[in-house]
Amino acid sequence: MKKIFSRPESLRDVPTHYCPGCGHGIAHRLLAQAVDDLGIREKVIGVAPVGCAVVAYDYWNFDCCEAAHGRALAVATAIKRVRPENIVFTYQGDGDLAAIGTNETIHTANRGENLTVIFINNAIYGMTGGQMAPTTLLGQKTATSPRGRNADSEGYPLKISELLAQLPAVKYIERVSLHSPQEVLKAQRAIKQAFQNQIENKGFSLVEILSPCPTYWGMSPDQAVEWVKETMSKEFPLGRIK
Amino acid sequence: MKKILMTGNEAIAEGALQAGCRFYAGYPITPQNELIAYMARHMIEAGGVFIQAESELAAINMVFGASAAGARAMTSSSSPGVSLKQEGISYLAGAELPAVIVNIMRAGPGLGNIWPAQSDYFQATRGGGNGEYRTIVLAPSSVNEAYNLVQDAFDLADKYRIPVMFLGDGILGQMMEPVLAHSQRLSACSRVNQLPAKEWALTGCKGRNPNLAASFRLAEGVLEKHNMHLQQKYNEIRSNEQNYEGLFLDDAQVILVAYGTMSRIAKGAVNRLREKGIKAGLIRPVALWPFPVNAFTQNKKLKIRYLVIEMSYGQMVEDVRLAVNGAWPVDFLGRSGGGVPTEDEIIKRVLF
């Protein structure tokens, strides 16, 4: 019988440490599939963040680099400038990209670095035990917003993708979600597009992925997926932003 | 070779380019601005990458990425900016990535002022970032020496896969002196090719297993094993890389100890003391880490008195006391906050 579906070569055959229902596993696979489809595995250099995906390099089967919390895009900028023939991406969570690393995010985008950014937005800090993220929704309860996020004292969910879209050097931004097979397929296309842009030297491309975190949302995996669909994607509308 | 008049900051930049440095990221801060400006003018013609970073944090992490990708990489700053780089230096040490970090020291604490100082000795030699790590620390005392020593800094960084701190002060950075420089920029490969290939570098995994540049070692026992490896490497460096200049050590009974700019003033004092018939000498550490303890274990027959002189309130003096280990008295003279001990002050202290 002919094999028509298998694990991408860019994804190692090992169990991950992610919780049941977490979106990282799907996002890792989509990224690995895009790398395989574009035939760039031997040219790719990935930059892993600090956060739940800190050991993403244990799961990806290509060259990878660590970055201090928030500094992935500074690290990636240098790798790409030193080796323009390689394909360089960062994989960052909302705390990494939109809180501690906001400065690097804005300035790397503003320089129009020819990079691919995969931005996982799950509205929470997962690795450290469910604290408030810059993207936490108003009213959402976390370890550090136990009464729910209050706009008066904690401000509003930060729409970093919309902010970045204002910058002239940014070429492509799309927000996708993992809440249904249909949306997962759209996410796959967006990730591939963001790599294709880099291959064609088009410049800074970012895909924001709304991703469930059942453990720290206090939900079952089913409920978490439903929350992304019904609540989170209302605050963070899906589709092409730039 | 030709003689060129240049500032210390420019000499460090040109020396780095001669050493095959092909990546520089920095952020403006006085008194090292001539260095970043020189790199902005000359790095591209050398075929390398120059980036004015958005912050010191970005600059040191760009150096992390460039080094991981196999380039000889450097950043420079002055004291408050170097404080901001400490996290990145700790990561470089943990991931065993070579890099050169220049600190043209100014007075502190805090924003302090822009006058010269040597008050970051502890930060440089003890490791200002988290975790137990060491950096090689080199301290030139003239513009010409800075030009040559920074080239050694890159070789040591690559040889031991370690960040190297290059420590000057505002006087050295700003002062113009003649430099005996190469008349043409050597190709980046001429020095680098003499060293083993960087098989660990991130280049894309074509024809090999994937490489990883990281300091994170979560599994039980793995970090302890790695840290033991680092300690062995540091001990090897302690044995191999002590570097100092000695003056009149054969018969000296009063030995001044000073580094960098301060050592030149101390040298003037030694010569004047000799004219007065006092058997003075000088130990000038060129490497501050590993500290040249061997310089203090010579000539045990003579009765010796040490006088450590610093543009600080007493930092290197602790290393001298550890090296002397109570065998001889160790006195200290220092000023900071922009004050520089003078020849007269040194002589007065010796004669007192």
PDB file of C-alpha atoms in Angstrom, chain B residues 82-213:
ATOM      1  CA  VAL B  82      28.165  46.723  30.076  1.00  0.00           C
ATOM      2  CA  SER B  83      25.936  46.137  33.112  1.00  0.00           C
ATOM      3  CA  LEU B  84      23.058  45.664  30.679  1.00  0.00           C
ATOM      4  CA  LYS B  85      25.073  43.102  28.717  1.00  0.00           C
ATOM      5  CA  GLN B  86      25.726  40.831  31.694  1.00  0.00           C
ATOM      6  CA  GLU B  87      22.819  38.456  31.026  1.00  0.00           C
ATOM      7  CA  GLY B  88      24.068  37.916  27.481  1.00  0.00           C
ATOM      8  CA  ILE B  89      27.638  37.336  28.664  1.00  0.00           C
ATOM      9  CA  SER B  90      26.388  34.658  31.072  1.00  0.00           C
ATOM     10  CA  TYR B  91      24.533  32.966  28.184  1.00  0.00           C
ATOM     11  CA  LEU B  92      27.654  33.142  25.978  1.00  0.00           C
ATOM     12  CA  ALA B  93      29.666  31.508  28.759  1.00  0.00           C
ATOM     13  CA  GLY B  94      27.026  28.805  29.297  1.00  0.00           C
ATOM     14  CA  ALA B  95      26.701  28.041  25.586  1.00  0.00           C
ATOM     15  CA  GLU B  96      30.516  28.218  25.161  1.00  0.00           C
ATOM     16  CA  LEU B  97      30.363  30.790  22.402  1.00  0.00           C
ATOM     17  CA  PRO B  98      33.430  32.955  21.695  1.00  0.00           C
ATOM     18  CA  ALA B  99      32.989  36.737  21.694  1.00  0.00           C
ATOM     19  CA  VAL B 100      34.860  39.931  22.553  1.00  0.00           C
ATOM     20  CA  ILE B 101      33.163  42.521  24.768  1.00  0.00           C
ATOM     21  CA  VAL B 102      34.904  45.901  25.129  1.00  0.00           C
ATOM     22  CA  ASN B 103      34.308  48.022  28.224  1.00  0.00           C
ATOM     23  CA  ILE B 104      35.777  51.541  28.086  1.00  0.00           C
ATOM     24  CA  MET B 105      35.140  52.189  31.755  1.00  0.00           C
ATOM     25  CA  ARG B 106      33.640  55.372  33.169  1.00  0.00           C
ATOM     26  CA  ALA B 107      32.962  56.268  36.773  1.00  0.00           C
ATOM     27  CA  GLY B 108      29.965  54.897  38.673  1.00  0.00           C
ATOM     28  CA  PRO B 109      27.852  53.761  40.370  1.00  0.00           C
ATOM     29  CA  GLY B 110      24.681  54.245  38.333  1.00  0.00           C
ATOM     30  CA  LEU B 111      24.988  56.757  35.539  1.00  0.00           C
ATOM     31  CA  GLY B 112      28.032  58.129  37.407  1.00  0.00           C
ATOM     32  CA  ASN B 113      29.861  60.379  35.008  1.00  0.00           C
ATOM     33  CA  ILE B 114      31.924  60.082  31.842  1.00  0.00           C
ATOM     34  CA  TRP B 115      35.328  60.454  33.531  1.00  0.00           C
ATOM     35  CA  PRO B 116      37.740  57.522  33.401  1.00  0.00           C
ATOM     36  CA  ALA B 117      37.654  54.839  36.084  1.00  0.00           C
ATOM     37  CA  GLN B 118      38.663  51.267  36.827  1.00  0.00           C
ATOM     38  CA  SER B 119      35.693  50.520  39.024  1.00  0.00           C
ATOM     39  CA  ASP B 120      34.313  47.626  36.929  1.00  0.00           C
ATOM     40  CA  TYR B 121      37.203  45.285  37.822  1.00  0.00           C
ATOM     41  CA  PHE B 122      35.009  43.148  40.082  1.00  0.00           C
ATOM     42  CA  GLN B 123      32.250  42.981  37.466  1.00  0.00           C
ATOM     43  CA  ALA B 124      34.706  41.954  34.750  1.00  0.00           C
ATOM     44  CA  THR B 125      36.812  39.451  36.691  1.00  0.00           C
ATOM     45  CA  ARG B 126      34.122  37.883  38.876  1.00  0.00           C
ATOM     46  CA  GLY B 127      31.462  37.572  36.187  1.00  0.00           C
ATOM     47  CA  GLY B 128      28.697  40.168  36.449  1.00  0.00           C
ATOM     48  CA  GLY B 129      25.955  37.840  35.276  1.00  0.00           C
ATOM     49  CA  ASN B 130      24.196  34.934  36.972  1.00  0.00           C
ATOM     50  CA  GLY B 131      25.697  31.520  37.510  1.00  0.00           C
ATOM     51  CA  GLU B 132      29.313  30.530  37.983  1.00  0.00           C
ATOM     52  CA  TYR B 133      31.355  31.379  34.947  1.00  0.00           C
ATOM     53  CA  ARG B 134      34.596  33.094  34.028  1.00  0.00           C
ATOM     54  CA  THR B 135      35.609  35.387  31.221  1.00  0.00           C
ATOM     55  CA  ILE B 136      39.177  36.066  30.152  1.00  0.00           C
ATOM     56  CA  VAL B 137      39.833  39.750  30.930  1.00  0.00           C
ATOM     57  CA  LEU B 138      42.544  41.709  29.099  1.00  0.00           C
ATOM     58  CA  ALA B 139      43.605  45.275  29.921  1.00  0.00           C
ATOM     59  CA  PRO B 140      45.898  47.205  27.544  1.00  0.00           C
ATOM     60  CA  SER B 141      47.852  50.227  28.773  1.00  0.00           C
ATOM     61  CA  SER B 142      48.540  52.011  25.493  1.00  0.00           C
ATOM     62  CA  VAL B 143      46.776  52.618  22.201  1.00  0.00           C
ATOM     63  CA  ASN B 144      49.345  50.527  20.340  1.00  0.00           C
ATOM     64  CA  GLU B 145      48.991  47.668  22.797  1.00  0.00           C
ATOM     65  CA  ALA B 146      45.198  47.878  22.501  1.00  0.00           C
ATOM     66  CA  TYR B 147      45.503  47.406  18.729  1.00  0.00           C
ATOM     67  CA  ASN B 148      47.543  44.226  19.143  1.00  0.00           C
ATOM     68  CA  LEU B 149      45.971  42.811  22.291  1.00  0.00           C
ATOM     69  CA  VAL B 150      42.431  42.873  20.903  1.00  0.00           C
ATOM     70  CA  GLN B 151      43.667  40.540  18.166  1.00  0.00           C
ATOM     71  CA  ASP B 152      44.879  38.134  20.843  1.00  0.00           C
ATOM     72  CA  ALA B 153      41.464  38.505  22.485  1.00  0.00           C
ATOM     73  CA  PHE B 154      39.748  37.013  19.427  1.00  0.00           C
ATOM     74  CA  ASP B 155      42.232  34.130  19.257  1.00  0.00           C
ATOM     75  CA  LEU B 156      41.764  33.313  22.952  1.00  0.00           C
ATOM     76  CA  ALA B 157      37.964  33.532  22.601  1.00  0.00           C
ATOM     77  CA  ASP B 158      38.010  31.019  19.747  1.00  0.00           C
ATOM     78  CA  LYS B 159      40.649  28.782  21.290  1.00  0.00           C
ATOM     79  CA  TYR B 160      38.750  28.322  24.556  1.00  0.00           C
ATOM     80  CA  ARG B 161      35.202  29.042  23.272  1.00  0.00           C
ATOM     81  CA  ILE B 162      34.811  31.742  25.907  1.00  0.00           C
ATOM     82  CA  PRO B 163      33.735  35.398  26.054  1.00  0.00           C
ATOM     83  CA  VAL B 164      36.695  37.753  26.492  1.00  0.00           C
ATOM     84  CA  MET B 165      36.280  41.097  28.263  1.00  0.00           C
ATOM     85  CA  PHE B 166      38.520  43.856  26.962  1.00  0.00           C
ATOM     86  CA  LEU B 167      38.924  46.454  29.654  1.00  0.00           C
ATOM     87  CA  GLY B 168      40.050  50.028  29.021  1.00  0.00           C
ATOM     88  CA  ASP B 169      39.147  53.326  30.594  1.00  0.00           C
ATOM     89  CA  GLY B 170      38.016  56.697  29.307  1.00  0.00           C
ATOM     90  CA  ILE B 171      41.599  57.968  29.025  1.00  0.00           C
ATOM     91  CA  LEU B 172      42.747  55.027  26.905  1.00  0.00           C
ATOM     92  CA  GLY B 173      39.648  55.216  24.739  1.00  0.00           C
ATOM     93  CA  GLN B 174      39.935  58.931  24.031  1.00  0.00           C
ATOM     94  CA  MET B 175      43.716  59.398  23.947  1.00  0.00           C
ATOM     95  CA  MET B 176      45.527  59.553  20.580  1.00  0.00           C
ATOM     96  CA  GLU B 177      48.845  57.738  20.200  1.00  0.00           C
ATOM     97  CA  PRO B 178      50.783  56.303  17.282  1.00  0.00           C
ATOM     98  CA  VAL B 179      49.900  52.749  16.340  1.00  0.00           C
ATOM     99  CA  LEU B 180      52.171  50.496  14.331  1.00  0.00           C
ATOM    100  CA  ALA B 181      49.446  49.004  12.170  1.00  0.00           C
ATOM    101  CA  HIS B 182      49.233  46.693   9.200  1.00  0.00           C
ATOM    102  CA  SER B 183      49.228  48.850   6.072  1.00  0.00           C
ATOM    103  CA  GLN B 184      46.521  46.656   4.548  1.00  0.00           C
ATOM    104  CA  ARG B 185      43.651  44.853   6.182  1.00  0.00           C
ATOM    105  CA  LEU B 186      44.455  41.180   6.224  1.00  0.00           C
ATOM    106  CA  SER B 187      41.844  38.811   4.891  1.00  0.00           C
ATOM    107  CA  ALA B 188      39.563  37.515   7.607  1.00  0.00           C
ATOM    108  CA  CYS B 189      40.824  34.005   7.019  1.00  0.00           C
ATOM    109  CA  SER B 190      44.528  34.597   7.584  1.00  0.00           C
ATOM    110  CA  ARG B 191      44.307  34.291  11.376  1.00  0.00           C
ATOM    111  CA  VAL B 192      41.151  32.241  11.655  1.00  0.00           C
ATOM    112  CA  ASN B 193      42.441  29.519   9.346  1.00  0.00           C
ATOM    113  CA  GLN B 194      45.187  28.693  11.814  1.00  0.00           C
ATOM    114  CA  LEU B 195      42.539  27.606  14.312  1.00  0.00           C
ATOM    115  CA  PRO B 196      40.383  24.470  14.232  1.00  0.00           C
ATOM    116  CA  ALA B 197      37.170  24.777  12.181  1.00  0.00           C
ATOM    117  CA  LYS B 198      34.054  25.685  14.157  1.00  0.00           C
ATOM    118  CA  GLU B 199      32.282  22.389  13.689  1.00  0.00           C
ATOM    119  CA  TRP B 200      29.751  23.397  16.327  1.00  0.00           C
ATOM    120  CA  ALA B 201      28.560  26.474  14.413  1.00  0.00           C
ATOM    121  CA  LEU B 202      25.019  26.779  13.071  1.00  0.00           C
ATOM    122  CA  THR B 203      25.302  26.621   9.302  1.00  0.00           C
ATOM    123  CA  GLY B 204      22.345  24.423   8.321  1.00  0.00           C
ATOM    124  CA  CYS B 205      22.507  20.661   8.872  1.00  0.00           C
ATOM    125  CA  LYS B 206      23.430  19.604   5.313  1.00  0.00           C
ATOM    126  CA  GLY B 207      25.428  16.377   5.487  1.00  0.00           C
ATOM    127  CA  ARG B 208      25.552  16.166   9.300  1.00  0.00           C
ATOM    128  CA  ASN B 209      23.370  15.877  12.409  1.00  0.00           C
ATOM    129  CA  PRO B 210      21.751  19.133  13.597  1.00  0.00           C
ATOM    130  CA  ASN B 211      23.847  21.476  15.764  1.00  0.00           C
ATOM    131  CA  LEU B 212      22.505  23.308  18.808  1.00  0.00           C
ATOM    132  CA  ALA B 213      23.816  26.444  20.537  1.00  0.00           C
TER     133      ALA B 213
END
